Short mmCIF file of C-alpha atoms (C1' of nucleotides) in Angstrom, two decimals:
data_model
loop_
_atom_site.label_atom_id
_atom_site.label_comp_id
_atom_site.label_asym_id
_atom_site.label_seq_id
_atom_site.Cartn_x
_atom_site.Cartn_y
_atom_site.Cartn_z
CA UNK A 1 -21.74 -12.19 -10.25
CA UNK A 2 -18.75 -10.93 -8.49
CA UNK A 3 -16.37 -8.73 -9.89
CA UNK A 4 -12.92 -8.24 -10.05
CA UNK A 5 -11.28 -5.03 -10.15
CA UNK A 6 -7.99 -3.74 -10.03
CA UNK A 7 -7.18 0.09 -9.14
CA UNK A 8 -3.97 1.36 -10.25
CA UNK A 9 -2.42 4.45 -8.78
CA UNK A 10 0.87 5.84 -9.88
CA UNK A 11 2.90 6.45 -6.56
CA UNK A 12 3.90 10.29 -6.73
CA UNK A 13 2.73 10.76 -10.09
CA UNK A 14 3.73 14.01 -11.35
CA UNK A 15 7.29 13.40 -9.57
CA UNK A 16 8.04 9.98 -10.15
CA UNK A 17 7.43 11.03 -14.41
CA UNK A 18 9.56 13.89 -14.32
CA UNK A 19 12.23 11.72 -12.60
CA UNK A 20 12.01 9.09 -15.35
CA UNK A 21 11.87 11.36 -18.27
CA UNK A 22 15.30 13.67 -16.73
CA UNK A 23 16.67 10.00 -16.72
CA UNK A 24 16.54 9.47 -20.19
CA UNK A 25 17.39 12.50 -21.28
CA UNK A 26 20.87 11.75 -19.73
CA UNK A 27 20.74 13.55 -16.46
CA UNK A 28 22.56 11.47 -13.72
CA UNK A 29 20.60 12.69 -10.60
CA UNK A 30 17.15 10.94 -9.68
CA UNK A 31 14.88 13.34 -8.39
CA UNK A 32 13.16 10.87 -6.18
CA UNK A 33 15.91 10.41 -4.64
CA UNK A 34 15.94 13.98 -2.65
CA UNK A 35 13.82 16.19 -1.12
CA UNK A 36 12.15 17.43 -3.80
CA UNK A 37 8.78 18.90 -5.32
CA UNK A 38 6.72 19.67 -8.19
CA UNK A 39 5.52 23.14 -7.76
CA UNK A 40 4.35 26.49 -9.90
CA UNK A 41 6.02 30.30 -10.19
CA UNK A 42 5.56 31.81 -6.59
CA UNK A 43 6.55 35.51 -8.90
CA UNK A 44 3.13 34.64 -10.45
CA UNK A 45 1.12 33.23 -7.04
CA UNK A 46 0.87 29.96 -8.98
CA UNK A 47 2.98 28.45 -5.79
CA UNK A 48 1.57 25.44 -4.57
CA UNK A 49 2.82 21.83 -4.17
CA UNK A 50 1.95 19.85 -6.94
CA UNK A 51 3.53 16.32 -5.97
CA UNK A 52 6.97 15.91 -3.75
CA UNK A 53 9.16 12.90 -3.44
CA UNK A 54 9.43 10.69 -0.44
CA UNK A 55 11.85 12.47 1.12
CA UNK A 56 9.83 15.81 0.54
CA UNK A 57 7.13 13.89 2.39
CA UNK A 58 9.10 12.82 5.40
CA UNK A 59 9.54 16.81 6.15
CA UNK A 60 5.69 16.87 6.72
CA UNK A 61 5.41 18.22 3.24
CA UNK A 62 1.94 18.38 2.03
CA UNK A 63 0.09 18.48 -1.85
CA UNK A 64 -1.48 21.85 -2.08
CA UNK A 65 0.35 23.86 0.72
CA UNK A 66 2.43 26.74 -0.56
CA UNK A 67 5.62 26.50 -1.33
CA UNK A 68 6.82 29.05 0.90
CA UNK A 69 6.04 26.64 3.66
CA UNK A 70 7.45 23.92 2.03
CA UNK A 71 10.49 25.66 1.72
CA UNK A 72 9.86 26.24 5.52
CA UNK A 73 9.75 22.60 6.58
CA UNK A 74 13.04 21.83 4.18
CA UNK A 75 15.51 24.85 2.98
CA UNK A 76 17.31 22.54 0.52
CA UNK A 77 14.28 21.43 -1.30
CA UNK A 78 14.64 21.51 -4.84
CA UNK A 79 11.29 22.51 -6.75
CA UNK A 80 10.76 21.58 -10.35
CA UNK A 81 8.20 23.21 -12.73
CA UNK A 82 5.20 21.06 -14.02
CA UNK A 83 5.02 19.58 -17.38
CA UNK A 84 1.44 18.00 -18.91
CA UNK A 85 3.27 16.97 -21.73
CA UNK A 86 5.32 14.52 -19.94
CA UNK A 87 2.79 13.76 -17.80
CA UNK A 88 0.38 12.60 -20.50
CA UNK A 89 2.99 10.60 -22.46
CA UNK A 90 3.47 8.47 -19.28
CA UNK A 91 0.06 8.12 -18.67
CA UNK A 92 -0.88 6.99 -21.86
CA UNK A 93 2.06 4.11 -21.81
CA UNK A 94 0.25 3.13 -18.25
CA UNK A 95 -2.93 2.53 -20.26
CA UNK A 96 -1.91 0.59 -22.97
CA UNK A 97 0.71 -1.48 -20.71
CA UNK A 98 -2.96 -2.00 -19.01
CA UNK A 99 -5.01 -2.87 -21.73
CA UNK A 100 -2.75 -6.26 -22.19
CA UNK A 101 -5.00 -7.61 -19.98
CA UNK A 102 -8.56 -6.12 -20.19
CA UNK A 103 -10.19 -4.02 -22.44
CA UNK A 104 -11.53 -2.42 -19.69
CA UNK A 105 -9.95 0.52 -18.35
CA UNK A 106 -11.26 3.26 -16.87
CA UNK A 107 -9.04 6.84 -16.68
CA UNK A 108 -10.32 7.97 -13.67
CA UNK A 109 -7.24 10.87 -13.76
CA UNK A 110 -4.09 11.15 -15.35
CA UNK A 111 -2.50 8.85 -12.42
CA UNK A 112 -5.41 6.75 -12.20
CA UNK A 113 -7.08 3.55 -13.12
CA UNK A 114 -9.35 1.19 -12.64
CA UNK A 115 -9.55 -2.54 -14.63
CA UNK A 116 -12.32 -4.60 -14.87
CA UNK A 117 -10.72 -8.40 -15.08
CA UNK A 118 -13.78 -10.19 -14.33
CA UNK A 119 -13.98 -11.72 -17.85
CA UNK A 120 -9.89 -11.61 -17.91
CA UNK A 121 -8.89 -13.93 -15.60
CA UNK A 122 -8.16 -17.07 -17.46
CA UNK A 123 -7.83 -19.10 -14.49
CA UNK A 124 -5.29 -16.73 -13.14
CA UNK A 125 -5.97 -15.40 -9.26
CA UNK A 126 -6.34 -11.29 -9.38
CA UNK A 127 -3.95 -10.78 -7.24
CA UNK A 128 -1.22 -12.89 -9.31
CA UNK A 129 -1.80 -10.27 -12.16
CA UNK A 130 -2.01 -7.28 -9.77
CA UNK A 131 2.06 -8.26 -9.10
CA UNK A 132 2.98 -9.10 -12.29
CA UNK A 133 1.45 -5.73 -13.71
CA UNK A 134 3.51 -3.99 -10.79
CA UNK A 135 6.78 -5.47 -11.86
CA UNK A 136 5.88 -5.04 -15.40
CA UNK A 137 5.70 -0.95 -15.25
CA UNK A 138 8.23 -0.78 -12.61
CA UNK A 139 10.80 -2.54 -15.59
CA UNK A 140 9.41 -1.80 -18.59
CA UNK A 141 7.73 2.34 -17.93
CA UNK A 142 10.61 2.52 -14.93
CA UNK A 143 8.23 4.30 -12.23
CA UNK A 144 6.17 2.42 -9.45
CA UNK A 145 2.54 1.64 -9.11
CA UNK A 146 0.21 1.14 -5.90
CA UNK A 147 -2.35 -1.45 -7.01
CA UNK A 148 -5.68 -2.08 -4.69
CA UNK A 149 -7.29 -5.52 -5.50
CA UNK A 150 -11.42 -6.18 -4.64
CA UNK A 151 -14.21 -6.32 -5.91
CA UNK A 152 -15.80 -3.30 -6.15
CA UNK A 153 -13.99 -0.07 -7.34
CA UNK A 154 -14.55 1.57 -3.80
CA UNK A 155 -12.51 -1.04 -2.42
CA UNK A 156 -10.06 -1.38 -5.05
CA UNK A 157 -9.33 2.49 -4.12
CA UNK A 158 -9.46 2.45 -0.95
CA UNK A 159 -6.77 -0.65 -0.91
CA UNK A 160 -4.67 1.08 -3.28
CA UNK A 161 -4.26 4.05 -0.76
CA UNK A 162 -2.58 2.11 2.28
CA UNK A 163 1.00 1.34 2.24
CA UNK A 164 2.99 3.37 -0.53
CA UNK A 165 5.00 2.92 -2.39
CA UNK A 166 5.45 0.36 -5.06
CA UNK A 167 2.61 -1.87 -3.20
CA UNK A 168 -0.38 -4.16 -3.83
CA UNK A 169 -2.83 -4.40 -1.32
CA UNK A 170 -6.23 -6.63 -1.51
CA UNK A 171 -9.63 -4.96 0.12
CA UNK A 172 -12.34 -7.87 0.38
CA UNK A 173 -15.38 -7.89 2.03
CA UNK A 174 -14.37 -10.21 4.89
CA UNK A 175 -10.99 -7.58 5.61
CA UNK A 176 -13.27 -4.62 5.70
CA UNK A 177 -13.35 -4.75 9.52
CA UNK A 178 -9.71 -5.44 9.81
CA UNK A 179 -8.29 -2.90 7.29
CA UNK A 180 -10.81 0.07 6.66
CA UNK A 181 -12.65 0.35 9.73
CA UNK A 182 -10.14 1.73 12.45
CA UNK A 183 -9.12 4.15 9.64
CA UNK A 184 -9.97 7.70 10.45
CA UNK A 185 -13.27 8.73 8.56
CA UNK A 186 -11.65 11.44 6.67
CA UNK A 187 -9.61 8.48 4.79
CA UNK A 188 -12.73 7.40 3.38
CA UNK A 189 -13.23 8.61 -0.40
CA UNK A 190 -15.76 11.28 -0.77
CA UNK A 191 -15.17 12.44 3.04
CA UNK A 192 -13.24 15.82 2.68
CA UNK A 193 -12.62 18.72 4.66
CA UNK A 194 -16.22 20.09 5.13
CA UNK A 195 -17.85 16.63 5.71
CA UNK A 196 -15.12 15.42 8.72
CA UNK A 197 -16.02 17.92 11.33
CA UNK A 198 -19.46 17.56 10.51
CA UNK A 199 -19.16 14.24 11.19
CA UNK A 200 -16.70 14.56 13.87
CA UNK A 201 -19.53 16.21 15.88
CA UNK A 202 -21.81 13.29 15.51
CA UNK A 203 -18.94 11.53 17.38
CA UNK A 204 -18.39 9.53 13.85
CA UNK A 205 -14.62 9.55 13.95
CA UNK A 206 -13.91 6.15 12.25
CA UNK A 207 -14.68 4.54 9.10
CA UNK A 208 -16.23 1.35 11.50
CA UNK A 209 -17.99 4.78 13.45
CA UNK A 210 -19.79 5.64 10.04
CA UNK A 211 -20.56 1.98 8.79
CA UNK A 212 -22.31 1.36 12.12
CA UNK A 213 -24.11 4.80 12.14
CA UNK A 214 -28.07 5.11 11.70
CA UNK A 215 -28.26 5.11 7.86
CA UNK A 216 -31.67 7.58 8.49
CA UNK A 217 -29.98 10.02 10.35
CA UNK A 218 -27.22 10.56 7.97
CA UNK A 219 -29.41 10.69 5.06
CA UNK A 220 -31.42 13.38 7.62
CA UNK A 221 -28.02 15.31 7.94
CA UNK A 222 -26.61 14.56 3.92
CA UNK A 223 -29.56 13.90 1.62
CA UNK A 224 -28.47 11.32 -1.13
CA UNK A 225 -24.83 11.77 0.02
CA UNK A 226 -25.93 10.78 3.49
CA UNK A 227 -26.89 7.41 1.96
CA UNK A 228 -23.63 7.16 -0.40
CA UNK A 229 -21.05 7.40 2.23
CA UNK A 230 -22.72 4.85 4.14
CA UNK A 231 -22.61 2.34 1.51
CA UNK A 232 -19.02 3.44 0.99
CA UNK A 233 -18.14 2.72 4.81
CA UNK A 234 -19.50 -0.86 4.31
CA UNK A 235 -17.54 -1.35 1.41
CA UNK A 236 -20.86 -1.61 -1.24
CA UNK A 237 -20.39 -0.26 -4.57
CA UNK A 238 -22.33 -0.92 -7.65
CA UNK A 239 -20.19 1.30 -10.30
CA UNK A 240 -19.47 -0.28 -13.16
CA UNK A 241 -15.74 0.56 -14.75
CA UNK A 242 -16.29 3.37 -17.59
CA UNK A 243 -14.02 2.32 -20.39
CA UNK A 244 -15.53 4.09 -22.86
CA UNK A 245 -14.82 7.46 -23.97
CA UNK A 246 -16.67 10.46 -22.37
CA UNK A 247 -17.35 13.19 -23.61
CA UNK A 248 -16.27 16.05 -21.47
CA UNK A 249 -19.80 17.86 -19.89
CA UNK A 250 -17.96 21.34 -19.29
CA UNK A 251 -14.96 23.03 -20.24
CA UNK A 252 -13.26 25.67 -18.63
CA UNK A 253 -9.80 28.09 -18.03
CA UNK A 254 -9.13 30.02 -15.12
CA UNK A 255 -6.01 32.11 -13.81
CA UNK A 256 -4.55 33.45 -11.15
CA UNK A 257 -3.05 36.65 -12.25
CA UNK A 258 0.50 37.65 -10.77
CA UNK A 259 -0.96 40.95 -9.11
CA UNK A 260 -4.75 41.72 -8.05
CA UNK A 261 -6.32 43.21 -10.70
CA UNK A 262 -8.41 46.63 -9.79
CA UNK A 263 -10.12 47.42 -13.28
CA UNK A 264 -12.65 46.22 -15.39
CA UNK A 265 -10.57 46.68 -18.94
CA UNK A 266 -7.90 44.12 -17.18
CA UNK A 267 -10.20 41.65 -16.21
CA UNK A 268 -11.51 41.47 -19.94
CA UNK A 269 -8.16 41.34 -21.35
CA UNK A 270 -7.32 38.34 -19.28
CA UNK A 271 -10.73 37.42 -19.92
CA UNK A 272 -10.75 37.23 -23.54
CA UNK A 273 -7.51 35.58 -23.29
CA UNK A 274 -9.05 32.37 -21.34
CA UNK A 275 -12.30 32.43 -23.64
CA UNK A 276 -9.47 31.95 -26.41
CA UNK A 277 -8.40 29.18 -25.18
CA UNK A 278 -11.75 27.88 -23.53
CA UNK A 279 -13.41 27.86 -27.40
CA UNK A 280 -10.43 26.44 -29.04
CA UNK A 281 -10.78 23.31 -27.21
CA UNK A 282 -14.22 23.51 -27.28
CA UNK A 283 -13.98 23.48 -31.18
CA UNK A 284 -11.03 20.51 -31.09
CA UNK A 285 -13.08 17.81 -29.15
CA UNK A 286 -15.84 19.01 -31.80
CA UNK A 287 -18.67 20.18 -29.54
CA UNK A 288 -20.76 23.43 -28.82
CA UNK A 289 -22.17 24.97 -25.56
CA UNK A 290 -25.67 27.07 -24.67
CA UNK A 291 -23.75 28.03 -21.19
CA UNK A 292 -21.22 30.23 -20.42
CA UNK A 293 -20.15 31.35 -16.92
CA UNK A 294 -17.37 33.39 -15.51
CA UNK A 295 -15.98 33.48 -12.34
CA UNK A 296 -14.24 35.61 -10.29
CA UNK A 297 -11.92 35.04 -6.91
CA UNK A 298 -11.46 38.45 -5.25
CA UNK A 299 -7.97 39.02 -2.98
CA UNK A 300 -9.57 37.75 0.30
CA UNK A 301 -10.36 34.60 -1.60
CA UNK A 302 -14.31 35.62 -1.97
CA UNK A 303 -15.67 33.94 -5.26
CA UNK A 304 -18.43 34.93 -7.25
CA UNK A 305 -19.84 33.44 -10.18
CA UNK A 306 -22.43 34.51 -13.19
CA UNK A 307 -23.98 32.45 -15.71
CA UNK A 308 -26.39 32.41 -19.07
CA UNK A 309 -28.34 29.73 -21.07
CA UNK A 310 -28.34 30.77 -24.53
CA UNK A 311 -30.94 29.67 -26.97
CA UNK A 312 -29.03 28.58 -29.34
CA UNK A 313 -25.42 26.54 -29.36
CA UNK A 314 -21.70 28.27 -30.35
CA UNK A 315 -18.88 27.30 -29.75
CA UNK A 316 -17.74 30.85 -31.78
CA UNK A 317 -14.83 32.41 -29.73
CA UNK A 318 -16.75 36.46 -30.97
CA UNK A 319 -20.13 34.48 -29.61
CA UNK A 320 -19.61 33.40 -26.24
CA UNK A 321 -16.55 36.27 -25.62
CA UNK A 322 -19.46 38.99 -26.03
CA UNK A 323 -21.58 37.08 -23.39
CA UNK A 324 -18.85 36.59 -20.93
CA UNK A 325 -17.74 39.94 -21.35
CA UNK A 326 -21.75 40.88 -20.75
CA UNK A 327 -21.27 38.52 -17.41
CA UNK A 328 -18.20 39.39 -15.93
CA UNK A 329 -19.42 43.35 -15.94
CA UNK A 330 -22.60 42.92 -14.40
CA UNK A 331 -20.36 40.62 -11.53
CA UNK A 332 -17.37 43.05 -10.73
CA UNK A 333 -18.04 45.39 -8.01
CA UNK A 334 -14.50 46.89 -7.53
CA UNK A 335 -12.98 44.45 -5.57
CA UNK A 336 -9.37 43.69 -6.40
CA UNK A 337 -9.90 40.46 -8.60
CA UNK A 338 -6.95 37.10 -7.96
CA UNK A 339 -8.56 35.13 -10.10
CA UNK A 340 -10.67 34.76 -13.35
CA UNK A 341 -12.63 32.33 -14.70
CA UNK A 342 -14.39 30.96 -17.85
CA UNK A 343 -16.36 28.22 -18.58
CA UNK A 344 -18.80 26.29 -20.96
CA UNK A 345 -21.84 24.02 -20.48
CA UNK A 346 -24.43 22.14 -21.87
CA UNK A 347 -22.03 20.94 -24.30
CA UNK A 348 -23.37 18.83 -27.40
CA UNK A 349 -22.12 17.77 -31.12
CA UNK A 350 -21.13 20.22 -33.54
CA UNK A 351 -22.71 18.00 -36.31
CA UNK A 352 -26.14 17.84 -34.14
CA UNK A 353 -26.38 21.67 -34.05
CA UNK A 354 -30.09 23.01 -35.20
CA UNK A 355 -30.28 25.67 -37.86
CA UNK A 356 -31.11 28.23 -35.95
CA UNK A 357 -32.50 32.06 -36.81
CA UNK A 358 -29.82 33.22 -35.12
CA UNK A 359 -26.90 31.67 -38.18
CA UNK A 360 -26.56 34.66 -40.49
CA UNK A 361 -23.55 35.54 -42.38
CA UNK A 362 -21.97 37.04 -39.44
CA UNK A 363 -21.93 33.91 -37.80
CA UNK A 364 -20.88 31.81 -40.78
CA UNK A 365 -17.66 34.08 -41.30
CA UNK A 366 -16.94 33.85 -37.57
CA UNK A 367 -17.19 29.80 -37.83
CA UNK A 368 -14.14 30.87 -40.80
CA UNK A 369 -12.06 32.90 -38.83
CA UNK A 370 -12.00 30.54 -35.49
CA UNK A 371 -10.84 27.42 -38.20
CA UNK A 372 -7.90 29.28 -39.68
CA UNK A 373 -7.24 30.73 -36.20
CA UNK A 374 -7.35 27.36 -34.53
CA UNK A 375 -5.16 25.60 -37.65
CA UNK A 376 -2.55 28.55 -37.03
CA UNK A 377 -2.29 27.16 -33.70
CA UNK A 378 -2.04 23.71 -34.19
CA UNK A 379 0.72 24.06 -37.11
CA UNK A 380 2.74 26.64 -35.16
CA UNK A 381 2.08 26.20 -31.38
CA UNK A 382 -0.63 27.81 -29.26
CA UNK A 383 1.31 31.10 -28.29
CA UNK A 384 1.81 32.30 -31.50
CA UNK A 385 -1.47 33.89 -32.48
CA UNK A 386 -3.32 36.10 -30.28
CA UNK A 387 -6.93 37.79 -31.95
CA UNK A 388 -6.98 41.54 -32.91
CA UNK A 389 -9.28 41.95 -35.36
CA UNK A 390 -12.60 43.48 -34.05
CA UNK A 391 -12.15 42.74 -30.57
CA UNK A 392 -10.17 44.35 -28.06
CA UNK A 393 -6.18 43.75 -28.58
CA UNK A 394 -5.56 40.29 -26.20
CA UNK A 395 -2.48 40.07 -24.02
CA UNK A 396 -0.94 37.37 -22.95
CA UNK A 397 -2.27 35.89 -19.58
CA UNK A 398 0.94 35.04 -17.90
CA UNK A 399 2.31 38.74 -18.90
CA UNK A 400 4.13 40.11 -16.26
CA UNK A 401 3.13 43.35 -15.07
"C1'" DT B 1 6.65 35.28 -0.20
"C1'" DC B 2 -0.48 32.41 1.88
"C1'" DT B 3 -3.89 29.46 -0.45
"C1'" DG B 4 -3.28 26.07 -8.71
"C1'" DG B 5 -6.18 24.47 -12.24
"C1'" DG B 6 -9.39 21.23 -14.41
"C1'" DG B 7 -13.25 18.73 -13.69
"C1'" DT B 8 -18.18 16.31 -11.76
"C1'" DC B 9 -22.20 16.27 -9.10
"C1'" DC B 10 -25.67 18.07 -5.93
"C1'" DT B 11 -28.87 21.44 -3.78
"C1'" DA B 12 -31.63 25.45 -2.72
"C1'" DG B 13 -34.37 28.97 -4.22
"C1'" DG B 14 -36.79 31.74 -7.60
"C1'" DA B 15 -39.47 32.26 -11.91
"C1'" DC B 16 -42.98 30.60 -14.44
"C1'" DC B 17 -46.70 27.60 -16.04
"C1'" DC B 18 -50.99 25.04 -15.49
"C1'" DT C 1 -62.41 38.02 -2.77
"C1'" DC C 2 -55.88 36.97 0.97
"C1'" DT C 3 -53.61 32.55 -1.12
"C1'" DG C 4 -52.74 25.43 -3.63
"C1'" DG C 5 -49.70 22.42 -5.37
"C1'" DG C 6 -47.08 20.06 -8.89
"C1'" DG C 7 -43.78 20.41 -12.38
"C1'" DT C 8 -39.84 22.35 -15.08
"C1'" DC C 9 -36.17 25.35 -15.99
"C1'" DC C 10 -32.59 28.33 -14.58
"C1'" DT C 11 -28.95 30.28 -11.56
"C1'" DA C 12 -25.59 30.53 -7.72
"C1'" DG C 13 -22.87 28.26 -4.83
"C1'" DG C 14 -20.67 24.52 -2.55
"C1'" DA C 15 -18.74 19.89 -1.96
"C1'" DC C 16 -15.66 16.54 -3.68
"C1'" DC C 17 -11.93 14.47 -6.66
"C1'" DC C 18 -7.13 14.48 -8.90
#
DNA sequence: TCTGGGGTCCTAGGACCC
DNA sequence: TCTGGGGTCCTAGGACCC
């Protein structure tokens, strides 16, 4: 049976939210409205572009460049810091507004979803509740969506992409030729930076090139992905929309520190620091890990990367800190370090944990300290307890020194 | 004052076992 | 008595997304 599916994509998410949320806190100026951007601290090399208004964009103002070159292209830009608090308020009103008319939505980011209305129509035409969804978060959340209509959730996303802003576009299989094809193959999802030249030099340089190309050949070149962005260039996609909750299969912190770092004792004090806050989400969403890794990014943007299956599952912040600090020492070579790097794996239920040899006292009392530690946090904020104790004194990571 | 941070998935190669 | 083949598990790294 066909489906219907609706991709919604806020237009200049991380922007457009800030804008609305200055608004109603009583400030007069509309930060769409100017050149502006959503960038980190340069003092802290955190200083890339985040999200920019319209305006920003028009001065060939790209996500991810630094801002020093932003502020290149446009002197008066105005840069504003991030805020995920904000961020996730307005994405959760999205979701709801969305759930008036399916149960199921898929978060496939903060700025992102997809619908599944196949069962929702009532009669209704897609499209017809594609606009009225539009106007309805444009008046009721006050920021605008782009909304790609199809049938698949390839083309629903790749529909959503064309015109911006405040936009809804349909992607069916007969206008596949018509409005995907002469699109440059980079456009095409999945297609990124290392994939385009390699398929530049195949002379693939459309999305038409690629859905015409020998499907062998690629697969040759690719392997499975060979086969995948095939399927994609002819618009065929069998994913179904996840609305269910997923558990999270890794989680991780990394940082890049203000000045390279040229010692080992720094890198675990930053280091402990991240497994902090690595383990006390870990421990919120309930779960435990047998792998830890660290990573490391040295000055001239070289990363390296260690990691260990335990035999047995922690999500203790003393546990996994000890094997980190294990990993991260048998990894440095003296380089000057830019960036560090935790994270967990082979996550499973706290609840499903086997007794293992390894639970002893020790490991009981540790379980103890991590609760009250973590309940600290939550009553009082996440900066105001750092671990002493009988591990090395932690600092905070965004310490400026 | 070069290049963030949080994820998912895939692959290649080595170790080890039978 | 000079070299097999299949399978699994583990690690490192790379690609992509937002």
């Amino acid at each position: 049976m066909e489906r219907e599916i609706l991709h919604v994509d806020v237009n200049n998410a991380f922007l457009s939210w800030l804008a609305v949320y200055k608004l109603k806190n009583g400030e007069d100026l509309d930060i769409r409205t100017i050149p502006a951007i959503i960038g980190g601290d340069e003092k802290q090399r955190h200083g890339v572009v985040l999200a920019k208004s319209n305006l920003a964009k028009q001065f060939g103002i790209k996500t991810g460049e630094p801002l020093y070159s932003a502020r290149k292209k446009c002197p008066t830009i105005k840069i504003y810091e991030s805020n995920f608090k904000v961020y996730r308020q307005y994405s959760n009103k999205l979701y709801e507004l969305l759930l008036n008319y399916s149960y199921k939505v898929e978060r496939f980011s903060i700025d992102e979803c997809f619908v599944d209305m196949t069962e929702f129509l009532n009669g209704r035409k897609l499209i017809d509740i594609a606009y009225e969804i539009s106007k309805r978060v444009k008046n009721e959340l006050g920021f605008t969506v782009n909304i790609g209509v199809a049938n698949n959730k390839l083309l629903a996303k790749m529909a959503s992409d064309f015109q911006k802003p405040d936009r809804v576009h349909t992607l069916y299989e007969k206008e596949i030729p018509r409005k995907m094809w002469p699109l440059p193959v980079s456009e095409l999802f999945m297609v990124g930076k290392r994939t385009f030249p390699k398929l530049y030099n195949m002379n693939i340089k459309t999305i038409k090139d690629l859905a015409l190309a020998d499907q062998t050949i690629l697969e040759k070149k690719f392997g499975k992905f060979g086969k995948t962005m095939w399927e994609y260039a002819n618009g065929i996609d069998n994913a179904e929309v996840v609305y269910t909750y997923q558990k999270p299969k890794c989680v991780g912190n990394s940082t890049t520190v203000s000045q390279d770092i040229k010692n080992i004792e720094k890198i675990e004090e930053v280091l402990l620091a991240l497994t902090e806050h690595t383990t006390y989400r870990l421990r919120k969403l309930g779960l435990q890990c047998t792998v830890i890794s660290v990573q490391l990014r040295t000055s001239e943007f070289k990363n390296y990367s260690h990691q260990r299956k335990l035999d047995f599952a922690t999500n203790s912040t003393k546990e996994i800190y000890k094997v980190a600090k294990q990993l991260v020492n048998q990894l440095y070579n003296g380089e000057p370090i830019r960036l560090i790097g935790i994270r967990v794996d082979n996550l499973c239920d706290e609840e499903e944990k086997q007794i293992s040899i390894f639970e002893n006292n020790d490991t009981k009392k540790q379980e103890k300290l991590d609760k009250v530690v973590d309940s600290i946090k939550d009553k009082y904020g996440y900066e105001t307890i750092t671990r002493a104790a009988d591990m090395k004194q932690s600092k905070n990571i965004n310490r400026k020194d």
